[in-house]
Amino acid sequence: MTAFAFDIEATDGAARAGVFRTPRGDVRTPAFMPVGTAGTVKALYMDQVRAAGSDIILGNTYHLMLRPGAERVKRLGGLHAFARWDGPILTDSGGFQVWSLAGLRKLSEDGVDFRSHIDGSSHFLSPERAVDIQADLLGADITMQLDECTAFPSTRDAAAASMDLSARWAKRCRDAFGARDAQAIFGIVQGSTFPDLRRASAERLVDIGFDGYAVGGLAVGEGFDAMLDTLDATTPHLPTQRPRYLMGVGKPADIVEAVARGIDMFDCVLPTRSGRHGQAWTDSGPINLKNARFAEDKEPLDASSDCPASRDYAKAYLHHLVRSGEHLGAMLLSWHNVAYFQALMARTRAAIRDGRFADVRAGVRRATSPAD
């Protein structure tokens, strides 16, 4: 019997609020997972990540297998001890790098031959090896199947071949994972923007049987409307009693629209990447602290926030830090952004429970359009 359970506690239309229960703690859904690619959420202490409201973080198989090495992480106590994060961790399988590092890899039925982007050394990642790294070496609470993130645009034939390969890899990953009480495994729906391929992919994964289901292959250039159309074609074919995870999508407008279509979990580098480039996310939309108009602005980013970075520092000071290239600027803005995204998720959960999700959805769409 798995120690993982997903309880849907309220719905508002297709939007769901609930709890994904894991041995290392509950994940309140809808949930946003800060990205800790290399065992760190960039520019933040894990205590800050937790205090901001994060229940779960994400790590990346490809990057950790290259540096410091998955076997080394295992010898040092696993990823939780190594990174000093005691909550749940979901690990990306490396499938996104199959897409993003296309010039450094060779794909076959067996798996993926990578050349390291660090030193050019050769590595092989099979479905079985991806499971071994995530579940046994890193010690992830949630393992993702190895998949191929289909390039966009794609012909239907190419998308079908890619989806078929991911589905065959899904079966191999599930078999390699076996039965585990304290760890879970998610399958990943592929099929580009073709509704029939998305349905076929979802149905094949459900037949295999996973603890949760992710929608992959989006936010790769297809555009906002095509992403929503693809979710409309996909989520009805995923089990209602399992968590649904939209991979790599994270603008506030993207999140609320995906929640409206029944998605429960998200991850994105946006909060910390924006912070490192001087951008802060707010209820009025994103603002660029590099702009001269903030040079004498004494107001904080959000006086009502529980986050010190949002509440205690004037925009003028943040502007100064960013323009001066001071590391503290990136740290404070990253902290603020992670806290902002977690506050958005908390508001979204509360609104679903109170039957007010439409209000949150409309407000976010007005403030943070997909063109931002």
Coordinates of N, CA and C in Angstrom, one line a residue, residues 20 26 33 47 76 80 87 98 124-125 140 147 187 189 203 210 227 240 262 266 293 297 304 357 360 365:
F20 N -2.0 16.6 -1.4 CA -1.2 15.4 -1.9 C -0.4 15.0 -0.7
D26 N 2.7 17.0 3.7 CA 1.6 17.3 2.8 C 2.0 18.4 1.8
M33 N 6.0 24.5 -7.3 CA 7.2 23.9 -6.9 C 8.4 24.8 -7.3
D47 N 15.6 27.5 4.2 CA 14.7 28.1 5.2 C 13.8 29.2 4.6
L76 N 26.5 10.9 0.2 CA 26.4 12.0 1.1 C 25.1 12.1 1.8
H80 N 17.9 15.1 -0.1 CA 17.3 15.8 1.0 C 18.4 16.3 2.0
G87 N 11.4 18.5 3.2 CA 10.1 18.2 2.6 C 10.2 17.4 1.4
V98 N 16.7 16.6 -23.1 CA 16.6 15.9 -24.4 C 16.2 16.8 -25.5
F124 N 25.1 8.2 -20.7 CA 23.9 7.5 -21.2 C 22.8 7.5 -20.2
L125 N 21.6 7.9 -20.6 CA 20.5 7.9 -19.7 C 19.4 7.0 -20.4
A140 N 14.5 10.8 -4.5 CA 13.4 11.6 -4.7 C 12.1 11.0 -4.2
D147 N 11.2 10.9 -20.7 CA 10.4 11.1 -21.9 C 11.2 11.9 -22.9
G187 N 3.8 9.5 -14.7 CA 3.9 9.5 -16.1 C 3.8 10.8 -16.7
V189 N 2.4 12.9 -20.2 CA 1.6 12.9 -21.4 C 2.4 13.8 -22.4
E203 N -4.3 7.9 -22.3 CA -4.9 6.6 -22.1 C -3.8 5.5 -21.9
F210 N 0.1 5.0 -13.0 CA 1.0 5.8 -12.3 C 0.4 6.4 -11.0
M227 N -1.6 26.3 -25.8 CA -1.3 25.6 -24.5 C -2.7 25.2 -23.9
T240 N -9.3 11.5 -12.2 CA -9.7 12.6 -11.3 C -9.0 12.4 -9.9
G262 N -8.2 22.0 -14.3 CA -8.0 20.8 -13.4 C -6.6 20.5 -13.1
F266 N 2.6 22.7 -10.4 CA 3.3 23.5 -11.3 C 4.8 23.6 -10.9
R293 N 12.4 55.1 -12.6 CA 11.3 55.7 -11.9 C 11.2 55.1 -10.4
D297 N 11.7 55.8 -4.9 CA 10.5 55.2 -4.4 C 10.7 54.6 -3.0
S304 N 2.0 44.5 2.9 CA 1.2 43.5 3.7 C 1.7 42.1 3.7
F357 N -13.2 31.3 -7.2 CA -12.0 31.2 -8.0 C -12.1 32.1 -9.3
V360 N -10.4 35.4 -8.6 CA -8.9 35.4 -8.6 C -8.4 35.2 -10.1
R365 N -5.6 37.5 -14.7 CA -5.6 37.7 -16.2 C -5.5 39.2 -16.5

